mmCIF file of C-alpha atoms in Angstrom:
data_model
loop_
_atom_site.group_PDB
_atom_site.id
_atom_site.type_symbol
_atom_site.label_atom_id
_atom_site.label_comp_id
_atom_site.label_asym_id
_atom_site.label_seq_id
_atom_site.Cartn_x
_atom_site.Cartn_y
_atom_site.Cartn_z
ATOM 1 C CA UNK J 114 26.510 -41.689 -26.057
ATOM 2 C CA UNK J 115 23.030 -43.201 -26.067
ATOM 3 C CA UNK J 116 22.393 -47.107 -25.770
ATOM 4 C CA UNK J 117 19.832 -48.841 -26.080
ATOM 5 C CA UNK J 118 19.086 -50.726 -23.188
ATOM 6 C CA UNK J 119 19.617 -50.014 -19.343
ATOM 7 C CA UNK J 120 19.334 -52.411 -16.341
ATOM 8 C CA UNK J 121 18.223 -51.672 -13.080
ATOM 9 C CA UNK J 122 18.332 -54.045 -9.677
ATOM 10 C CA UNK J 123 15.086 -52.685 -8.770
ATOM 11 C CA UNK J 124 11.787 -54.075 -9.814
ATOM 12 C CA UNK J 125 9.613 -51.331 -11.363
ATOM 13 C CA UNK J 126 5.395 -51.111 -11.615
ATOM 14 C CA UNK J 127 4.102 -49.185 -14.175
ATOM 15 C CA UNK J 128 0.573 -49.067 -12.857
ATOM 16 C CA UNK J 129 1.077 -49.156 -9.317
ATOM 17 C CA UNK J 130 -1.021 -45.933 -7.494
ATOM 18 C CA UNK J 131 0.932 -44.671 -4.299
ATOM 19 C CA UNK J 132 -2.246 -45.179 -1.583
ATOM 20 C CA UNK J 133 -2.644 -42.503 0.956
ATOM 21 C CA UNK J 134 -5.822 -40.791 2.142
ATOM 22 C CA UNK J 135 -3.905 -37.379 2.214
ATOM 23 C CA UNK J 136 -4.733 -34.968 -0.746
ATOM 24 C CA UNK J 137 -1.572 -34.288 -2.903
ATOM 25 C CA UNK J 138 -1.120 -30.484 -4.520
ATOM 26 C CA UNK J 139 1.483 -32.198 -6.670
ATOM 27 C CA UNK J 140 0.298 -34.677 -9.150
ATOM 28 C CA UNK J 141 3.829 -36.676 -9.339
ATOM 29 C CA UNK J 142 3.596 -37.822 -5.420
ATOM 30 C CA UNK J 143 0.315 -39.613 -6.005
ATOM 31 C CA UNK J 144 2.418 -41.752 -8.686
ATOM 32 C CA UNK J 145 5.188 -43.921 -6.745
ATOM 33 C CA UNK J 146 7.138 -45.202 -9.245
ATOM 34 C CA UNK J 147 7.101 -42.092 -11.895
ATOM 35 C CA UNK J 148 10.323 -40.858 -10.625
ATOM 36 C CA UNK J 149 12.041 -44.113 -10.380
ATOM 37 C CA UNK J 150 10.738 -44.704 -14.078
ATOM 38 C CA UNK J 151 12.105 -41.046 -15.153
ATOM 39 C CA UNK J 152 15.710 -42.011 -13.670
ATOM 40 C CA UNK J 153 15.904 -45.053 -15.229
ATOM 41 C CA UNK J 154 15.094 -44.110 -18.634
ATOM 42 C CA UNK J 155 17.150 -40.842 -18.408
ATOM 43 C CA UNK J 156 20.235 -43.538 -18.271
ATOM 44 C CA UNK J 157 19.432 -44.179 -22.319
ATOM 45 C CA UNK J 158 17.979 -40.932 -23.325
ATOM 46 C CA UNK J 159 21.127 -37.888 -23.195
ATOM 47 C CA UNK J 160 18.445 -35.324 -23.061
ATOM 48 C CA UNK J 161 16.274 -33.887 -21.107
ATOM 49 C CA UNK J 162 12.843 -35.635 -20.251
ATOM 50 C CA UNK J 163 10.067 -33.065 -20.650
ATOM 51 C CA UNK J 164 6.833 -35.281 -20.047
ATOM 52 C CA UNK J 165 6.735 -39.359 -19.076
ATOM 53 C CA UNK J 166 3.852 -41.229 -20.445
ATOM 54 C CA UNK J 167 2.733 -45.113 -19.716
ATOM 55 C CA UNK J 168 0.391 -46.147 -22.436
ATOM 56 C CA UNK J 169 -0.970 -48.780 -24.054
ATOM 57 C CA UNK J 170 0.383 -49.601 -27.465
ATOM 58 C CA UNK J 171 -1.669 -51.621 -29.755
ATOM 59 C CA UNK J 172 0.379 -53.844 -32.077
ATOM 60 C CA UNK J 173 -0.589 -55.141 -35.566
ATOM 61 C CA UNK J 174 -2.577 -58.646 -33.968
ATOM 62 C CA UNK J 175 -4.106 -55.279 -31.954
ATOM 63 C CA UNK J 176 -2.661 -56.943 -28.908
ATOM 64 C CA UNK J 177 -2.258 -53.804 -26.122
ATOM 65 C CA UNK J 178 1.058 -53.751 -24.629
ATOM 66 C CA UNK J 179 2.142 -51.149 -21.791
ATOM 67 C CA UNK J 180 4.929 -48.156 -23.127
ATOM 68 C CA UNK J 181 6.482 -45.916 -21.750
ATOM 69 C CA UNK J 182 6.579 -42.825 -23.759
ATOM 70 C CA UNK J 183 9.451 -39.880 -23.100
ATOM 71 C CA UNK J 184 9.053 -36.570 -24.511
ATOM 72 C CA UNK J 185 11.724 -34.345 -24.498
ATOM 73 C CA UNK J 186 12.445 -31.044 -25.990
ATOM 74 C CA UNK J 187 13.195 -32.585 -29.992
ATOM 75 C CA UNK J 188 11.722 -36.321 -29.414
ATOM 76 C CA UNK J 189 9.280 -38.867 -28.881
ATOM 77 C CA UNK J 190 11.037 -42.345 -27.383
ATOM 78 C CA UNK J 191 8.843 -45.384 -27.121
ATOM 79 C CA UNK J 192 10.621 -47.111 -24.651
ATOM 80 C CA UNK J 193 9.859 -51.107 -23.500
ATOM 81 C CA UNK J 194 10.224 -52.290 -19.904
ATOM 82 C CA UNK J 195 10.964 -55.801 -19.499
ATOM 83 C CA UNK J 196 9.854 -56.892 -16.140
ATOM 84 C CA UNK J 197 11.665 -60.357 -15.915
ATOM 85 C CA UNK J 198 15.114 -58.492 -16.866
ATOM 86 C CA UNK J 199 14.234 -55.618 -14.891
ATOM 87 C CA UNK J 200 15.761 -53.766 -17.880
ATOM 88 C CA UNK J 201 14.616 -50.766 -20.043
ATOM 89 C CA UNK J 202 14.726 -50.914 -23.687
ATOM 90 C CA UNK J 203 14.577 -48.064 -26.474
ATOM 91 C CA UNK J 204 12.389 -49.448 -28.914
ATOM 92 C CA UNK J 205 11.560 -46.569 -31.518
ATOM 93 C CA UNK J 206 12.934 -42.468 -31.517
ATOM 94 C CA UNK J 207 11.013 -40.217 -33.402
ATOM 95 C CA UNK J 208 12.188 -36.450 -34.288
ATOM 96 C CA UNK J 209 9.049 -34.180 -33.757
ATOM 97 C CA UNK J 210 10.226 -33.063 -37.307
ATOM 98 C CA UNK J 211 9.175 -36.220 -38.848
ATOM 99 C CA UNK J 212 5.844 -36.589 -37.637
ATOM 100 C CA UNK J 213 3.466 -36.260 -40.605
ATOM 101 C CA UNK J 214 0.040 -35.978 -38.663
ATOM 102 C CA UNK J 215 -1.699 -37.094 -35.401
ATOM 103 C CA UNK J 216 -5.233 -38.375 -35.517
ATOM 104 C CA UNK J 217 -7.080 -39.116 -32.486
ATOM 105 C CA UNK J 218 -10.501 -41.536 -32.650
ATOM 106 C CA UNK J 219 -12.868 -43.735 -31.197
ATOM 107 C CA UNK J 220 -12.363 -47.264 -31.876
ATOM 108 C CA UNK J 221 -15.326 -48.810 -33.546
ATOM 109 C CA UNK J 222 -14.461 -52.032 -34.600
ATOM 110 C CA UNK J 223 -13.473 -54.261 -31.707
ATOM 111 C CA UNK J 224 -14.341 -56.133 -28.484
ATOM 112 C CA UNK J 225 -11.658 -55.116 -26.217
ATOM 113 C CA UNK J 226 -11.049 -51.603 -27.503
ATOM 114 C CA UNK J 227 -14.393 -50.840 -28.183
ATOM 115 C CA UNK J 228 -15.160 -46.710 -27.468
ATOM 116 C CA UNK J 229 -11.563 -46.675 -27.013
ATOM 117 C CA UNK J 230 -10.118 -43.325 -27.405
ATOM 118 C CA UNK J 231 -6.753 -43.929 -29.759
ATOM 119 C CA UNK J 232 -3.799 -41.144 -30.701
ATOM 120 C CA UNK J 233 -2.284 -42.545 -33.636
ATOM 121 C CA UNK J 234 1.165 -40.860 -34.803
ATOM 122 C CA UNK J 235 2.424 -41.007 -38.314
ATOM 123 C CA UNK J 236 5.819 -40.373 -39.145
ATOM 124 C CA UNK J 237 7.809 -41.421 -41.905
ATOM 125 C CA UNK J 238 5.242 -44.277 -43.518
ATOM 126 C CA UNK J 239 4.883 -45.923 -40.176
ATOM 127 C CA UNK J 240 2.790 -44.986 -37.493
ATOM 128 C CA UNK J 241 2.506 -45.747 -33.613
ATOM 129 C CA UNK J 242 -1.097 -46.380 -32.063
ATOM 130 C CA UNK J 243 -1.700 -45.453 -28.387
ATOM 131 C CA UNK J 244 -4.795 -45.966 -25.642
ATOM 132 C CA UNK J 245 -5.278 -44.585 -22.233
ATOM 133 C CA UNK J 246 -4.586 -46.953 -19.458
ATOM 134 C CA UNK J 247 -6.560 -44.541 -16.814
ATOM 135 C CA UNK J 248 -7.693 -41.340 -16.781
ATOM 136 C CA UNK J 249 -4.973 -39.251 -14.592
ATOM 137 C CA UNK J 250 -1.965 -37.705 -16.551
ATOM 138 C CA UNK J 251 0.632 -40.185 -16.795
ATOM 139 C CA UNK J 252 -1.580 -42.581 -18.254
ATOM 140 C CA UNK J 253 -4.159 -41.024 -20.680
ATOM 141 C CA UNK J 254 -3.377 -39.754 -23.910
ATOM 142 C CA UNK J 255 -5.387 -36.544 -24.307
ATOM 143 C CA UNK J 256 -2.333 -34.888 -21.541
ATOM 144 C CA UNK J 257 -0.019 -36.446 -24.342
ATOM 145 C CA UNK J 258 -1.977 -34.344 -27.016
ATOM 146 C CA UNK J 259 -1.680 -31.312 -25.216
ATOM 147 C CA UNK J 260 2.294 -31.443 -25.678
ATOM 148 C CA UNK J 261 1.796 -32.239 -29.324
ATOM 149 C CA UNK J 262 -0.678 -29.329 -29.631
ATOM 150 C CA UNK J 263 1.900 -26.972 -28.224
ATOM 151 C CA UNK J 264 4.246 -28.276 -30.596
ATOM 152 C CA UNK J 265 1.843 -26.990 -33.167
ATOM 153 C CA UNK J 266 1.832 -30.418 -35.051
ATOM 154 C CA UNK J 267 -0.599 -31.342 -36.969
ATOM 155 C CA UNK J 268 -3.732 -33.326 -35.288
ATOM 156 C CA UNK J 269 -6.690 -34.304 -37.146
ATOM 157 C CA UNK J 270 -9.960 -35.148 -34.899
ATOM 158 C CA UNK J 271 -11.862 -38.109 -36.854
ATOM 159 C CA UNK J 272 -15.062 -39.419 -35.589
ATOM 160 C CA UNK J 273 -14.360 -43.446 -35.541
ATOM 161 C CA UNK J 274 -11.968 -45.810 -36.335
ATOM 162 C CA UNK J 275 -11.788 -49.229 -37.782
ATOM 163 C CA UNK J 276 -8.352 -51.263 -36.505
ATOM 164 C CA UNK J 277 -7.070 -52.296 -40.056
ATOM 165 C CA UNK J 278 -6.810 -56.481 -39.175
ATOM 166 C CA UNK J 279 -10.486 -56.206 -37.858
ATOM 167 C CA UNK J 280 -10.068 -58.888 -34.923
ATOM 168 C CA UNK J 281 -7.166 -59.263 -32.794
ATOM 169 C CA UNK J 282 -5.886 -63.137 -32.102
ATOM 170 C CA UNK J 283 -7.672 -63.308 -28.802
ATOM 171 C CA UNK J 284 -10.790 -62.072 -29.788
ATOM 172 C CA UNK J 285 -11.410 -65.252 -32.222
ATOM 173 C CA UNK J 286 -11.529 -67.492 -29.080
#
């Protein structure tokens, strides 16, 4: 039985880099916190998780805010992390089934997200925007393309973008 929210006692970082001047063969020990993030969301999700994402969303005042984004074998979960509650929170599941289109741009029309590469998934007349936070797996979405790809939905390649509200709040100061 699936809930939507799950405490833990431990604080988690979501961009935290584990530091250590050995070279890793594994890509998940150079990440410190990506198993402790995969636990604690597989406490709401009663599948398997496939691939963990942290990404920027961008919201309608296109105000980023970090996500954590589960793939598993049927669904996408956009899952919020609430650092003061230390408590994870499903915000959105979509079915792979429902996903009308991807496209994937270049933002061209503001100052923060400027030449910012953007994956933007429509599913039933709603859609969810995402932005690399770095360029290593867990947090760039061309590696979350590459699942999508091999789920043989369908992703349209568009040269530029233009955010629909134009300015975000904090760009008018």
């Amino acid at each position: 039985n699936t809930t939507n929210t799950y405490s833990t006692t431990d604080n988690i970082i979501l961009e935290k880099d584990y530091i250590n001047n050995n070279t890793y063969s594994n890509v998940d020990n150079i990440y410190s916190n990506i198993d402790n993030i995969k636990y604690n969301c597989s406490k709401l999700i009663d599948e398997p998780i496939l691939n963990l994402f942290i990404l920027n969303e961008i919201n309608y005042y296109n105000s980023k805010k970090k996500r954590i984004i589960i793939l598993t074998k049927t669904n996408l979960y956009k899952i919020k992390y609430y650092i003061t509650f230390n408590t994870f929170e499903i915000r959105k599941i979509v079915n792979f089934n429902d996903i009308d289109f991807i496209e994937v741009s270049t933002i061209k029309n503001t100052t923060y997200s400027f030449n910012n590469d953007i994956l933007i998934i429509y599913f039933k007349e709603q859609d969810i925007k995402l932005t690399s936070i770095d360029e290593t797996s867990y947090y760039n979405i061309h590696f979350l393309l590459d699942f999508f790809k091999e789920k043989s939905i369908v992703i349209i390649n568009i040269d530029s973008i233009e955010l629909n509200n134009g300015y975000g709040i904090t760009e008018n100061i």
